[in-house]
């Protein structure tokens, strides 16, 4: 069972983007 890495990568990237946008940048990039 292989999952599309693109889909997973996009989902993770979006979640990270949202989390970073919600949380204030505290020296973490």
mmCIF file of N, CA and C in Angstrom:
data_model
loop_
_atom_site.group_PDB
_atom_site.id
_atom_site.type_symbol
_atom_site.label_atom_id
_atom_site.label_comp_id
_atom_site.label_asym_id
_atom_site.label_seq_id
_atom_site.Cartn_x
_atom_site.Cartn_y
_atom_site.Cartn_z
ATOM 1 N N UNK A 1 0.863 -1.202 0.000
ATOM 2 C CA UNK A 1 0.000 0.000 0.000
ATOM 3 C C UNK A 1 0.895 1.247 0.000
ATOM 4 N N UNK A 2 0.972 1.891 -1.128
ATOM 5 C CA UNK A 2 1.819 3.091 -1.221
ATOM 6 C C UNK A 2 0.942 4.330 -1.283
ATOM 7 N N UNK A 3 1.264 5.281 -0.449
ATOM 8 C CA UNK A 3 0.490 6.534 -0.451
ATOM 9 C C UNK A 3 1.261 7.584 -1.241
ATOM 10 N N UNK A 4 0.567 8.429 -1.910
ATOM 11 C CA UNK A 4 1.229 9.458 -2.721
ATOM 12 C C UNK A 4 2.043 10.374 -1.815
ATOM 13 N N UNK A 5 3.333 10.355 -1.992
ATOM 14 C CA UNK A 5 4.184 11.206 -1.144
ATOM 15 C C UNK A 5 3.824 12.670 -1.361
ATOM 16 N N UNK A 6 3.440 13.006 -2.577
ATOM 17 C CA UNK A 6 3.086 14.399 -2.858
ATOM 18 C C UNK A 6 1.926 14.837 -1.969
ATOM 19 N N UNK A 7 0.893 14.009 -1.903
ATOM 20 C CA UNK A 7 -0.271 14.363 -1.083
ATOM 21 C C UNK A 7 0.148 14.512 0.372
ATOM 22 N N UNK A 8 0.897 13.523 0.863
ATOM 23 C CA UNK A 8 1.321 13.571 2.269
ATOM 24 C C UNK A 8 2.178 14.805 2.504
ATOM 25 N N UNK A 9 3.135 15.035 1.600
ATOM 26 C CA UNK A 9 4.025 16.198 1.753
ATOM 27 C C UNK A 9 3.196 17.483 1.771
ATOM 28 N N UNK A 10 2.262 17.592 0.862
ATOM 29 C CA UNK A 10 1.438 18.804 0.802
ATOM 30 C C UNK A 10 0.640 18.970 2.087
ATOM 31 N N UNK A 11 0.052 17.885 2.561
ATOM 32 C CA UNK A 11 -0.748 17.961 3.793
ATOM 33 C C UNK A 11 0.133 18.414 4.947
ATOM 34 N N UNK A 12 1.318 17.810 5.074
ATOM 35 C CA UNK A 12 2.222 18.183 6.172
ATOM 36 C C UNK A 12 2.646 19.640 6.015
ATOM 37 N N UNK A 13 3.005 20.018 4.795
ATOM 38 C CA UNK A 13 3.447 21.396 4.556
ATOM 39 C C UNK A 13 2.335 22.371 4.933
ATOM 40 N N UNK A 14 1.115 22.073 4.535
ATOM 41 C CA UNK A 14 -0.006 22.961 4.859
ATOM 42 C C UNK A 14 -0.187 23.045 6.367
ATOM 43 N N UNK A 15 -0.119 21.898 7.050
ATOM 44 C CA UNK A 15 -0.308 21.903 8.517
ATOM 45 C C UNK A 15 0.791 22.731 9.156
ATOM 46 N N UNK A 16 2.027 22.530 8.698
ATOM 47 C CA UNK A 16 3.151 23.284 9.272
ATOM 48 C C UNK A 16 2.950 24.770 8.992
ATOM 49 N N UNK A 17 2.555 25.082 7.769
ATOM 50 C CA UNK A 17 2.338 26.489 7.402
ATOM 51 C C UNK A 17 1.285 27.104 8.318
ATOM 52 N N UNK A 18 0.177 26.423 8.508
ATOM 53 C CA UNK A 18 -0.900 26.945 9.356
ATOM 54 C C UNK A 18 -0.397 27.108 10.784
ATOM 55 N N UNK A 19 0.324 26.104 11.276
ATOM 56 C CA UNK A 19 0.823 26.163 12.654
ATOM 57 C C UNK A 19 1.762 27.357 12.796
ATOM 58 N N UNK A 20 2.681 27.531 11.849
ATOM 59 C CA UNK A 20 3.633 28.638 11.928
ATOM 60 C C UNK A 20 2.888 29.965 11.836
ATOM 61 N N UNK A 21 1.875 30.031 10.987
ATOM 62 C CA UNK A 21 1.123 31.280 10.827
ATOM 63 C C UNK A 21 0.368 31.593 12.115
ATOM 64 N N UNK A 22 -0.194 30.563 12.744
ATOM 65 C CA UNK A 22 -0.967 30.779 13.968
ATOM 66 C C UNK A 22 -0.040 31.176 15.105
ATOM 67 N N UNK A 23 1.083 30.440 15.227
ATOM 68 C CA UNK A 23 2.005 30.730 16.324
ATOM 69 C C UNK A 23 2.969 31.834 15.917
ATOM 70 N N UNK A 24 3.307 32.701 16.857
ATOM 71 C CA UNK A 24 4.243 33.793 16.574
ATOM 72 C C UNK A 24 5.656 33.246 16.415
ATOM 73 N N UNK A 25 6.427 33.787 15.496
ATOM 74 C CA UNK A 25 7.794 33.316 15.259
ATOM 75 C C UNK A 25 8.673 33.593 16.463
ATOM 76 N N UNK A 26 9.100 32.525 17.133
ATOM 77 C CA UNK A 26 9.955 32.714 18.312
ATOM 78 C C UNK A 26 11.317 32.092 18.049
ATOM 79 N N UNK A 27 11.983 32.563 17.000
ATOM 80 C CA UNK A 27 13.312 32.049 16.700
ATOM 81 C C UNK A 27 13.265 30.665 16.098
ATOM 82 N N UNK A 28 12.071 30.168 15.738
ATOM 83 C CA UNK A 28 11.988 28.822 15.146
ATOM 84 C C UNK A 28 11.618 28.962 13.671
ATOM 85 N N UNK A 29 12.468 28.439 12.786
ATOM 86 C CA UNK A 29 12.130 28.568 11.363
ATOM 87 C C UNK A 29 12.391 27.246 10.710
#
